[in-house]
């Protein structure tokens, strides 16, 4: 398309390959041009700024810095939008103070409209954006590609939908969708880098960047770099490359910093502070006896977390069930979220039931209040309160603080569990966090009344700090619902205080043990309900049902090259489909796999064989031969004219050099007559390098060149200078799906060859694997394991891993004997 | 040996296998009894308390709790010893205040004696205990077994040596040896669990526990669970199983808690506090402009860290060099550490040069002082100081605080770099930490003078806090020396304050970038110098030199069973060596690998074939045949008598049933006449299960049983009921060492079969792999990579991973053609 294509020979060089397969002409040419276009877009990058990007943007650190900055900026901007919507609701509500009914209308209308818009927008722009997105990210982190999940329209839908959903004031979370947003940003950056000039990153590199994106997503919501990284480790779930840890830490630190720095720039804050800064005493944070009450809190949080997951599961299953009512709700799409919002907004209506549960507070204000330094059972008996003191919302003339806290806890619990089942972008982490904070505050208030005060040698009296229980409860409950322990680190970074480390970790671990015993994690639960293609872990997945074997899903029609292939064969295969590498077998009969060769090399081989240098050498040899034989001069002028006619008239219908000329109709829509096979096949550097040493004049006409090229294509390929990857890991046809997945993922490979007794019988790439997972999930449903299951299943494991993928001999011999048949045919 | 062995048949059943190989008799019997003993020791566990252990102790969580408690208790007890020694020195020094020379003697004598004792004790008890042990732990975490490194005597040497070494007051560290101690405890606990009754853990499970042990080791030195876990992640260096993260977190939390809880129990503290608690202001920890000075601190720390590694490397290389002086020092062993101690103690002598560098303070006191809340340039101008205020040590009448700090920094720097090269158990982490704290304090003091004060809206004046720089410097320098970023988390947990998170992470990341560009990490440096067998990472190790291939180190003489094997063959192979599983090939000629069978199964097969049930069935069949043919009655009485004679006289020399009787001498030392082949071969449950249904009277004599067993052994093995592992991952002979290692480690396998065109040609287990690593290290030296190298090497990587393990065709064809020969022999 552009000028840097060599003009020496014409398009017709592709003809020798065409005239026997006339019907394939069109598609072949199309392929040629497509091939060229794609190569162009990757390789050609003339302006210097583009060269700069080519050089630096592909490097990891630039990508990581961008990955750190972009989601953080989004997160900060989104907070503005959310605040605006929340304040609008409050403003309208306060304007309508004359009439309770008007107030009610004001209170419910904006949330219902916002949620309906969010649901509609999400459905129309990117239906994949609904929900938290973490179940899908877990699957993606394991190497499964969930369709459309990392696309740009999902990103748009997620951002707009999330802003509206959170602006409605429903008990929804921001951070799980942000983990998803971080992942999308990572994937899009990776694509962008590839587009700008770098050679495309391998799939596993992209997955690594996406995992870093998850860390970034959490870090830029909470300002917690270390917590974000650990969370991404826990999400990556089976194994974790440590080089990724470095990248994640780097990007997450930048992201958290930018997220906290931007409010300082905009003047909202004077300096960088934690998001929910606490002011608990530092000198003697807790009595040792309080560890027991923290342990009780852990157990309660674990139970509550498991119940939360259960209720959410029931709601999601109800929506997805086949009953008429749920089908109606699904069909109308906007009706279900609008209904849920209406109910929740009605319940929180401050003059109504909301007066018992601090309905007028936003999630942020609720957390500020719950984490404060007062003991409410005493503090709320005071008369006057600071305007910034939100704890007054729990003060009720008829119900004491334990009552209002308990009501708030129970109501928030059920409201959140229902709310997160709405088909809008929303997370469950923050709702669980808030519920946990309620529970913790409740336990803390009780502890402050029940536990004795500690009096110490200098006469100071230390009472339990209910706020610290709220912090521990938040970490424990969110940890229990998501089966993670990194929540402990997240709250340290979120509150800016780490001196409660032991009681907090105790609560989180206890809550995790309880919750993991009772229920799968929130994300695993959704993975199961949605039947996402989720690879079972190899380590403890052996004994569950019959496993799918590689022979069931491998590609059996493998394209290969043999030691006796001609360049023509090579050419055919290379343009038949886009491969990254091709297997080399000994012969088409024996099919014994020797190794694999990258297509780049094969293309170079082909182009070198048809190169100008070789042609000139051929001319030189011809000239020498001529001199020896002193033969008669050729009619070059006539030939030249002949060819010019051909090139002017598009495709000629007769060939003077062909002994058996074949009629070919002129083909339309093929204007780029400058494309040569060679220029299509090889990168420019190789061509230029080869065309430098021209000491013989290129006297060949285009027709002669064509003739010569056709001759050359009949040669056998000389693989001597080729680097051949010996394909040193080969699968047998009985390898299980899990093993194939592990090998492909762990070794960062793109494809694997399946052999039987040395014979190539199939090939498996990530695509086939993905399909197989989807298939297996359809049959059995995804199998997930709580992270702690290694503790409990250690005995079962010992018993079962003794016979991994064991098969009965007869089945083995059956397949073996059937495989002997090609062996016999080989001997013929 | 015990009574639960069936007494029906005698030892002589083993005879049919013996009488052709008389010379093998002795060894065979030995093997039989050894086999029995080992099975006994594992399986028989009569007392109920043992059963309890068998049931619960093998479970991971019990092991992890023990792993948490034991090193923490050790750490706490060791602190007592160290304090005692340190106080003795000070006490003696203060007693001798009348005479400076006496004071000097008192000051140097105890350290020199202690270090000499530590060096001598370490050399005699466990020479592997010298040094930090982390380089070895890194190698172990990658699956390489470093000899004797996890043994009990190493543990003893490490504990005693470390207590003495740290008690001497030299600038040495406690935590790196404790990472090693944690690892040893984990390995020993794993062994202990296996001894108490659990089936032995696989090697990879032990390695996982050892990595958890590393986390525990750090956690119980610093009271930092999360930091410890992340540190162990960074030490595990290539990939990390997430199930291990859970275990590590659990054990490390327990450990850190116990370590901080024990001092409370013993009354040293009133409550659990961080080890080096800081009291920096919380409301406005730092000005944004200070991020720049923290960045400068990061750069300086990075440079200092790299220089520290370099100097330590020079010292270690000097000691290991072949010069006469170093050989003399190595030979005398105690001389070198004693000399180094003498020099360092002389330098720190408080009335001497020590007055410029706070020589009288211990490491702990130094850190307390450096992390304090004062700005020394102002504070030290005061007249009166608190007795607990150690910062007064840097007050000198003639030199200002910048001078004393600079002198202290430089002296400590070189003293530490030299001291950690002594052959005593000691770590470099704390020395680097202290040096970093000095550097940070120095930068902080300068910043406090240079940077303008921040005045804020409520009129408060905020000045830079030099103590916070000291904390950041400590994290940055120790991070730079060890190439880790988890030091940031460690200091948060160590100081109990997290509000400096952004400047601190900034310093650590900058320091890491600088240091990783200049030098390998301290541990990688030692790995290279000591030439430890360290597996190169697969991901970026391709392009470095020719790789070793699996055919170079695999075991070529593979024991196998064929489809046509008889039970006799099976019996021979099973007792030839202890295998875990055996490969099954199609036939001895073709050697086509069908799969592998576990030896447990093969033994069960064999014992079932010789079982009483089958014998009774045989008798029943015989009886039926007899009834049909109404043949003459057999002389059973005579036979019975015959056999009784045989069993009474030990081994008979003639066999009435043998057509060609072979003379066999009576064999001595073989008293257990109750052992039958069957009872040896199978576990009791199987035997009992099979012997239940006896409806035919067992009328066979011992002789007949023998005869019958011998007959049965000639049968072909029936593999129909056998579970066969299809050995679905096979290696080709050209697979590189790195790939083999990755597959074995990542897939937690114990051995892999090497095939060529389907034919079994070798087997590789971890043992061979280990040897190969040792061999490769001898040739090339270990290759280590800084964790951040993925950033910088991304370009190189892109270019080089295109041709992983590529080989030239001719070499490939060469080996291929040589491999064709067995294929041809198959066709014959």
PDB file of C-alpha atoms in Angstrom, chain A residues 551-773:
ATOM      1  CA  UNK A 551      -7.102 -36.637  22.613  1.00  0.00           C
ATOM      2  CA  UNK A 552     -10.666 -35.465  23.181  1.00  0.00           C
ATOM      3  CA  UNK A 553      -9.977 -31.879  22.328  1.00  0.00           C
ATOM      4  CA  UNK A 554      -6.760 -31.647  20.372  1.00  0.00           C
ATOM      5  CA  UNK A 555      -6.673 -30.520  16.759  1.00  0.00           C
ATOM      6  CA  UNK A 556      -6.129 -33.684  14.790  1.00  0.00           C
ATOM      7  CA  UNK A 557      -5.718 -32.118  11.357  1.00  0.00           C
ATOM      8  CA  UNK A 558      -2.241 -30.754  11.961  1.00  0.00           C
ATOM      9  CA  UNK A 559      -0.456 -28.762   9.277  1.00  0.00           C
ATOM     10  CA  UNK A 560       3.131 -29.900   9.094  1.00  0.00           C
ATOM     11  CA  UNK A 561       6.214 -29.760   6.963  1.00  0.00           C
ATOM     12  CA  UNK A 562       8.381 -32.731   6.214  1.00  0.00           C
ATOM     13  CA  UNK A 563      12.056 -33.093   5.542  1.00  0.00           C
ATOM     14  CA  UNK A 564      11.174 -33.635   1.875  1.00  0.00           C
ATOM     15  CA  UNK A 565       8.843 -30.646   1.542  1.00  0.00           C
ATOM     16  CA  UNK A 566       9.399 -28.356  -1.394  1.00  0.00           C
ATOM     17  CA  UNK A 567       9.335 -24.600  -1.141  1.00  0.00           C
ATOM     18  CA  UNK A 568       6.010 -24.739  -2.885  1.00  0.00           C
ATOM     19  CA  UNK A 569       4.531 -26.806  -0.061  1.00  0.00           C
ATOM     20  CA  UNK A 570       6.024 -24.379   2.383  1.00  0.00           C
ATOM     21  CA  UNK A 571       4.452 -21.496   0.563  1.00  0.00           C
ATOM     22  CA  UNK A 572       1.062 -23.154   0.526  1.00  0.00           C
ATOM     23  CA  UNK A 573       1.091 -23.931   4.223  1.00  0.00           C
ATOM     24  CA  UNK A 574       2.411 -20.556   5.249  1.00  0.00           C
ATOM     25  CA  UNK A 575      -0.446 -18.802   3.540  1.00  0.00           C
ATOM     26  CA  UNK A 576      -3.146 -21.286   4.374  1.00  0.00           C
ATOM     27  CA  UNK A 577      -3.517 -19.970   7.912  1.00  0.00           C
ATOM     28  CA  UNK A 578      -1.604 -17.770  10.311  1.00  0.00           C
ATOM     29  CA  UNK A 579       0.585 -20.053  12.385  1.00  0.00           C
ATOM     30  CA  UNK A 580       3.265 -19.082  14.804  1.00  0.00           C
ATOM     31  CA  UNK A 581       5.281 -22.228  14.258  1.00  0.00           C
ATOM     32  CA  UNK A 582       4.933 -25.407  12.294  1.00  0.00           C
ATOM     33  CA  UNK A 583       5.894 -28.950  13.230  1.00  0.00           C
ATOM     34  CA  UNK A 584       8.608 -30.646  11.222  1.00  0.00           C
ATOM     35  CA  UNK A 585       8.081 -34.376  10.732  1.00  0.00           C
ATOM     36  CA  UNK A 586      10.390 -36.898   9.204  1.00  0.00           C
ATOM     37  CA  UNK A 587       8.054 -37.871   6.397  1.00  0.00           C
ATOM     38  CA  UNK A 588       4.361 -37.720   5.695  1.00  0.00           C
ATOM     39  CA  UNK A 589       4.162 -41.485   6.099  1.00  0.00           C
ATOM     40  CA  UNK A 590       6.040 -41.933   9.367  1.00  0.00           C
ATOM     41  CA  UNK A 591       4.884 -38.617  10.902  1.00  0.00           C
ATOM     42  CA  UNK A 592       7.727 -38.843  13.389  1.00  0.00           C
ATOM     43  CA  UNK A 593       8.009 -35.433  15.000  1.00  0.00           C
ATOM     44  CA  UNK A 594      11.460 -33.892  14.752  1.00  0.00           C
ATOM     45  CA  UNK A 595      10.709 -30.491  16.159  1.00  0.00           C
ATOM     46  CA  UNK A 596       9.023 -27.252  15.309  1.00  0.00           C
ATOM     47  CA  UNK A 597      10.159 -24.282  13.266  1.00  0.00           C
ATOM     48  CA  UNK A 598       8.897 -20.776  13.662  1.00  0.00           C
ATOM     49  CA  UNK A 599       7.006 -19.432  10.696  1.00  0.00           C
ATOM     50  CA  UNK A 600       9.136 -16.306  10.738  1.00  0.00           C
ATOM     51  CA  UNK A 601      12.114 -18.505   9.963  1.00  0.00           C
ATOM     52  CA  UNK A 602      10.281 -20.419   7.301  1.00  0.00           C
ATOM     53  CA  UNK A 603       9.218 -17.202   5.662  1.00  0.00           C
ATOM     54  CA  UNK A 604      12.795 -15.966   5.759  1.00  0.00           C
ATOM     55  CA  UNK A 605      13.900 -19.250   4.237  1.00  0.00           C
ATOM     56  CA  UNK A 606      11.388 -18.919   1.459  1.00  0.00           C
ATOM     57  CA  UNK A 607      12.182 -15.303   0.752  1.00  0.00           C
ATOM     58  CA  UNK A 608      15.874 -16.015   0.810  1.00  0.00           C
ATOM     59  CA  UNK A 609      15.368 -18.777  -1.678  1.00  0.00           C
ATOM     60  CA  UNK A 610      13.539 -16.361  -3.975  1.00  0.00           C
ATOM     61  CA  UNK A 611      15.841 -13.461  -3.171  1.00  0.00           C
ATOM     62  CA  UNK A 612      17.404 -11.166  -5.707  1.00  0.00           C
ATOM     63  CA  UNK A 613      20.851 -12.183  -4.527  1.00  0.00           C
ATOM     64  CA  UNK A 614      20.206 -15.803  -5.351  1.00  0.00           C
ATOM     65  CA  UNK A 615      18.699 -14.811  -8.648  1.00  0.00           C
ATOM     66  CA  UNK A 616      21.746 -12.754  -9.504  1.00  0.00           C
ATOM     67  CA  UNK A 617      23.924 -15.662  -8.527  1.00  0.00           C
ATOM     68  CA  UNK A 618      21.861 -17.815 -10.829  1.00  0.00           C
ATOM     69  CA  UNK A 619      22.356 -15.241 -13.579  1.00  0.00           C
ATOM     70  CA  UNK A 620      26.081 -15.239 -12.923  1.00  0.00           C
ATOM     71  CA  UNK A 621      26.166 -19.005 -13.178  1.00  0.00           C
ATOM     72  CA  UNK A 622      24.132 -18.836 -16.361  1.00  0.00           C
ATOM     73  CA  UNK A 623      26.477 -16.249 -17.799  1.00  0.00           C
ATOM     74  CA  UNK A 624      29.468 -18.402 -16.970  1.00  0.00           C
ATOM     75  CA  UNK A 625      27.802 -21.415 -18.537  1.00  0.00           C
ATOM     76  CA  UNK A 626      26.988 -19.374 -21.598  1.00  0.00           C
ATOM     77  CA  UNK A 627      30.545 -18.234 -21.898  1.00  0.00           C
ATOM     78  CA  UNK A 628      31.664 -21.835 -21.699  1.00  0.00           C
ATOM     79  CA  UNK A 629      29.157 -23.110 -24.236  1.00  0.00           C
ATOM     80  CA  UNK A 630      29.223 -19.947 -26.409  1.00  0.00           C
ATOM     81  CA  UNK A 631      25.578 -20.492 -27.210  1.00  0.00           C
ATOM     82  CA  UNK A 632      23.348 -18.294 -29.437  1.00  0.00           C
ATOM     83  CA  UNK A 633      22.137 -14.933 -28.082  1.00  0.00           C
ATOM     84  CA  UNK A 634      18.590 -14.886 -26.662  1.00  0.00           C
ATOM     85  CA  UNK A 635      15.819 -12.660 -27.946  1.00  0.00           C
ATOM     86  CA  UNK A 636      15.641 -10.539 -24.835  1.00  0.00           C
ATOM     87  CA  UNK A 637      13.874  -7.597 -26.405  1.00  0.00           C
ATOM     88  CA  UNK A 638      11.001  -9.701 -27.616  1.00  0.00           C
ATOM     89  CA  UNK A 639      10.579 -11.254 -24.238  1.00  0.00           C
ATOM     90  CA  UNK A 640      10.621  -7.928 -22.493  1.00  0.00           C
ATOM     91  CA  UNK A 641       7.879  -6.675 -24.749  1.00  0.00           C
ATOM     92  CA  UNK A 642       5.882  -9.799 -24.143  1.00  0.00           C
ATOM     93  CA  UNK A 643       6.004  -9.291 -20.391  1.00  0.00           C
ATOM     94  CA  UNK A 644       5.115  -5.627 -20.648  1.00  0.00           C
ATOM     95  CA  UNK A 645       1.977  -6.612 -22.438  1.00  0.00           C
ATOM     96  CA  UNK A 646       1.167  -9.026 -19.709  1.00  0.00           C
ATOM     97  CA  UNK A 647       1.649  -6.517 -16.913  1.00  0.00           C
ATOM     98  CA  UNK A 648      -0.328  -3.859 -18.767  1.00  0.00           C
ATOM     99  CA  UNK A 649      -3.284  -6.113 -19.375  1.00  0.00           C
ATOM    100  CA  UNK A 650      -3.492  -7.398 -15.849  1.00  0.00           C
ATOM    101  CA  UNK A 651      -3.387 -11.176 -15.992  1.00  0.00           C
ATOM    102  CA  UNK A 652      -2.512 -12.624 -19.378  1.00  0.00           C
ATOM    103  CA  UNK A 653      -4.398 -15.642 -20.515  1.00  0.00           C
ATOM    104  CA  UNK A 654      -1.514 -17.457 -22.194  1.00  0.00           C
ATOM    105  CA  UNK A 655       2.026 -18.218 -21.115  1.00  0.00           C
ATOM    106  CA  UNK A 656       4.694 -18.515 -23.691  1.00  0.00           C
ATOM    107  CA  UNK A 657       6.979 -20.405 -21.341  1.00  0.00           C
ATOM    108  CA  UNK A 658       4.384 -22.911 -20.276  1.00  0.00           C
ATOM    109  CA  UNK A 659       4.423 -26.137 -22.254  1.00  0.00           C
ATOM    110  CA  UNK A 660       0.756 -26.760 -21.403  1.00  0.00           C
ATOM    111  CA  UNK A 661      -0.788 -23.321 -21.138  1.00  0.00           C
ATOM    112  CA  UNK A 662      -3.853 -23.018 -18.898  1.00  0.00           C
ATOM    113  CA  UNK A 663      -6.621 -20.537 -19.502  1.00  0.00           C
ATOM    114  CA  UNK A 664      -7.116 -18.140 -16.648  1.00  0.00           C
ATOM    115  CA  UNK A 665      -9.778 -15.443 -16.470  1.00  0.00           C
ATOM    116  CA  UNK A 666      -8.669 -11.911 -15.542  1.00  0.00           C
ATOM    117  CA  UNK A 667      -9.230 -11.314 -11.849  1.00  0.00           C
ATOM    118  CA  UNK A 668     -10.759  -8.097 -10.571  1.00  0.00           C
ATOM    119  CA  UNK A 669     -10.229  -6.140  -7.411  1.00  0.00           C
ATOM    120  CA  UNK A 670      -6.526  -6.777  -7.303  1.00  0.00           C
ATOM    121  CA  UNK A 671      -4.914  -3.451  -8.030  1.00  0.00           C
ATOM    122  CA  UNK A 672      -1.653  -3.679  -6.112  1.00  0.00           C
ATOM    123  CA  UNK A 673       0.417  -4.987  -8.910  1.00  0.00           C
ATOM    124  CA  UNK A 674       3.617  -4.108  -7.069  1.00  0.00           C
ATOM    125  CA  UNK A 675       3.430  -6.862  -4.521  1.00  0.00           C
ATOM    126  CA  UNK A 676       5.943  -9.607  -5.017  1.00  0.00           C
ATOM    127  CA  UNK A 677       5.883 -12.855  -3.211  1.00  0.00           C
ATOM    128  CA  UNK A 678       9.206 -11.964  -1.711  1.00  0.00           C
ATOM    129  CA  UNK A 679       8.196  -8.601  -0.390  1.00  0.00           C
ATOM    130  CA  UNK A 680       5.212 -10.203   1.218  1.00  0.00           C
ATOM    131  CA  UNK A 681       7.127 -12.954   2.776  1.00  0.00           C
ATOM    132  CA  UNK A 682       9.987 -11.348   4.530  1.00  0.00           C
ATOM    133  CA  UNK A 683      10.636  -8.394   6.710  1.00  0.00           C
ATOM    134  CA  UNK A 684      12.401  -5.527   5.007  1.00  0.00           C
ATOM    135  CA  UNK A 685      15.648  -5.805   6.857  1.00  0.00           C
ATOM    136  CA  UNK A 686      16.263  -9.258   5.473  1.00  0.00           C
ATOM    137  CA  UNK A 687      15.434  -8.204   1.934  1.00  0.00           C
ATOM    138  CA  UNK A 688      17.652  -5.175   2.105  1.00  0.00           C
ATOM    139  CA  UNK A 689      20.481  -7.115   3.605  1.00  0.00           C
ATOM    140  CA  UNK A 690      20.275  -9.657   0.866  1.00  0.00           C
ATOM    141  CA  UNK A 691      19.987  -7.204  -1.986  1.00  0.00           C
ATOM    142  CA  UNK A 692      23.083  -5.245  -1.147  1.00  0.00           C
ATOM    143  CA  UNK A 693      25.773  -7.196  -2.983  1.00  0.00           C
ATOM    144  CA  UNK A 694      24.764  -6.870  -6.601  1.00  0.00           C
ATOM    145  CA  UNK A 695      27.790  -7.233  -8.847  1.00  0.00           C
ATOM    146  CA  UNK A 696      25.869  -8.761 -11.727  1.00  0.00           C
ATOM    147  CA  UNK A 697      23.419  -6.704 -13.643  1.00  0.00           C
ATOM    148  CA  UNK A 698      19.810  -7.771 -13.175  1.00  0.00           C
ATOM    149  CA  UNK A 699      18.907  -8.402 -16.776  1.00  0.00           C
ATOM    150  CA  UNK A 700      15.994 -10.702 -16.108  1.00  0.00           C
ATOM    151  CA  UNK A 701      12.572  -9.683 -17.291  1.00  0.00           C
ATOM    152  CA  UNK A 702       9.547 -10.034 -15.109  1.00  0.00           C
ATOM    153  CA  UNK A 703       8.463 -13.072 -16.994  1.00  0.00           C
ATOM    154  CA  UNK A 704      11.846 -14.671 -16.532  1.00  0.00           C
ATOM    155  CA  UNK A 705      11.711 -13.849 -12.886  1.00  0.00           C
ATOM    156  CA  UNK A 706       8.385 -15.546 -12.607  1.00  0.00           C
ATOM    157  CA  UNK A 707       9.675 -18.556 -14.443  1.00  0.00           C
ATOM    158  CA  UNK A 708      12.734 -18.675 -12.292  1.00  0.00           C
ATOM    159  CA  UNK A 709      10.695 -18.305  -9.090  1.00  0.00           C
ATOM    160  CA  UNK A 710       8.418 -21.097 -10.154  1.00  0.00           C
ATOM    161  CA  UNK A 711      11.408 -23.306 -10.829  1.00  0.00           C
ATOM    162  CA  UNK A 712      12.867 -22.468  -7.484  1.00  0.00           C
ATOM    163  CA  UNK A 713       9.655 -23.320  -5.682  1.00  0.00           C
ATOM    164  CA  UNK A 714       9.990 -26.884  -6.899  1.00  0.00           C
ATOM    165  CA  UNK A 715      13.227 -27.319  -4.921  1.00  0.00           C
ATOM    166  CA  UNK A 716      13.323 -29.223  -1.710  1.00  0.00           C
ATOM    167  CA  UNK A 717      13.613 -27.026   1.329  1.00  0.00           C
ATOM    168  CA  UNK A 718      17.064 -26.883   2.806  1.00  0.00           C
ATOM    169  CA  UNK A 719      16.564 -26.811   6.566  1.00  0.00           C
ATOM    170  CA  UNK A 720      20.269 -26.817   7.346  1.00  0.00           C
ATOM    171  CA  UNK A 721      20.476 -23.210   8.486  1.00  0.00           C
ATOM    172  CA  UNK A 722      17.214 -23.386  10.323  1.00  0.00           C
ATOM    173  CA  UNK A 723      16.982 -23.231  14.086  1.00  0.00           C
ATOM    174  CA  UNK A 724      14.656 -26.016  15.078  1.00  0.00           C
ATOM    175  CA  UNK A 725      13.012 -26.167  18.462  1.00  0.00           C
ATOM    176  CA  UNK A 726      13.145 -29.853  19.356  1.00  0.00           C
ATOM    177  CA  UNK A 727       9.635 -29.652  20.912  1.00  0.00           C
ATOM    178  CA  UNK A 728      11.087 -31.245  23.949  1.00  0.00           C
ATOM    179  CA  UNK A 729       7.852 -31.448  25.868  1.00  0.00           C
ATOM    180  CA  UNK A 730       5.382 -33.646  24.121  1.00  0.00           C
ATOM    181  CA  UNK A 731       2.040 -34.777  25.339  1.00  0.00           C
ATOM    182  CA  UNK A 732       0.599 -38.208  24.999  1.00  0.00           C
ATOM    183  CA  UNK A 733      -2.980 -38.574  23.940  1.00  0.00           C
ATOM    184  CA  UNK A 734      -3.954 -39.639  27.441  1.00  0.00           C
ATOM    185  CA  UNK A 735      -2.737 -36.500  29.209  1.00  0.00           C
ATOM    186  CA  UNK A 736      -5.511 -34.965  31.244  1.00  0.00           C
ATOM    187  CA  UNK A 737      -6.942 -31.519  30.675  1.00  0.00           C
ATOM    188  CA  UNK A 738      -5.573 -30.246  33.983  1.00  0.00           C
ATOM    189  CA  UNK A 739      -2.049 -31.339  33.171  1.00  0.00           C
ATOM    190  CA  UNK A 740      -2.156 -29.739  29.749  1.00  0.00           C
ATOM    191  CA  UNK A 741      -3.372 -26.537  31.311  1.00  0.00           C
ATOM    192  CA  UNK A 742      -0.661 -26.593  33.950  1.00  0.00           C
ATOM    193  CA  UNK A 743       2.087 -27.178  31.435  1.00  0.00           C
ATOM    194  CA  UNK A 744       0.892 -24.515  29.042  1.00  0.00           C
ATOM    195  CA  UNK A 745       0.441 -21.973  31.808  1.00  0.00           C
ATOM    196  CA  UNK A 746       3.461 -22.731  33.915  1.00  0.00           C
ATOM    197  CA  UNK A 747       5.855 -23.003  31.019  1.00  0.00           C
ATOM    198  CA  UNK A 748       4.336 -20.016  29.228  1.00  0.00           C
ATOM    199  CA  UNK A 749       3.948 -21.989  26.030  1.00  0.00           C
ATOM    200  CA  UNK A 750       1.508 -21.271  23.266  1.00  0.00           C
ATOM    201  CA  UNK A 751       1.038 -24.714  21.858  1.00  0.00           C
ATOM    202  CA  UNK A 752       2.032 -28.277  22.515  1.00  0.00           C
ATOM    203  CA  UNK A 753       2.300 -31.219  20.188  1.00  0.00           C
ATOM    204  CA  UNK A 754       0.609 -34.477  20.995  1.00  0.00           C
ATOM    205  CA  UNK A 755       2.517 -37.535  19.946  1.00  0.00           C
ATOM    206  CA  UNK A 756       1.964 -41.225  20.089  1.00  0.00           C
ATOM    207  CA  UNK A 757       5.015 -43.433  19.849  1.00  0.00           C
ATOM    208  CA  UNK A 758       6.900 -40.494  18.396  1.00  0.00           C
ATOM    209  CA  UNK A 759       4.289 -39.809  15.747  1.00  0.00           C
ATOM    210  CA  UNK A 760       2.649 -36.434  15.613  1.00  0.00           C
ATOM    211  CA  UNK A 761      -1.062 -36.945  16.068  1.00  0.00           C
ATOM    212  CA  UNK A 762      -2.315 -33.596  17.212  1.00  0.00           C
ATOM    213  CA  UNK A 763      -1.660 -30.138  18.446  1.00  0.00           C
ATOM    214  CA  UNK A 764      -3.137 -28.269  21.386  1.00  0.00           C
ATOM    215  CA  UNK A 765      -3.101 -24.537  21.808  1.00  0.00           C
ATOM    216  CA  UNK A 766      -4.712 -22.337  24.402  1.00  0.00           C
ATOM    217  CA  UNK A 767      -7.728 -22.023  22.151  1.00  0.00           C
ATOM    218  CA  UNK A 768      -8.492 -25.727  22.239  1.00  0.00           C
ATOM    219  CA  UNK A 769      -7.837 -25.754  25.957  1.00  0.00           C
ATOM    220  CA  UNK A 770     -10.305 -22.992  26.510  1.00  0.00           C
ATOM    221  CA  UNK A 771     -12.974 -24.801  24.529  1.00  0.00           C
ATOM    222  CA  UNK A 772     -12.270 -27.945  26.479  1.00  0.00           C
ATOM    223  CA  UNK A 773     -12.709 -26.096  29.742  1.00  0.00           C
TER     224      UNK A 773
END
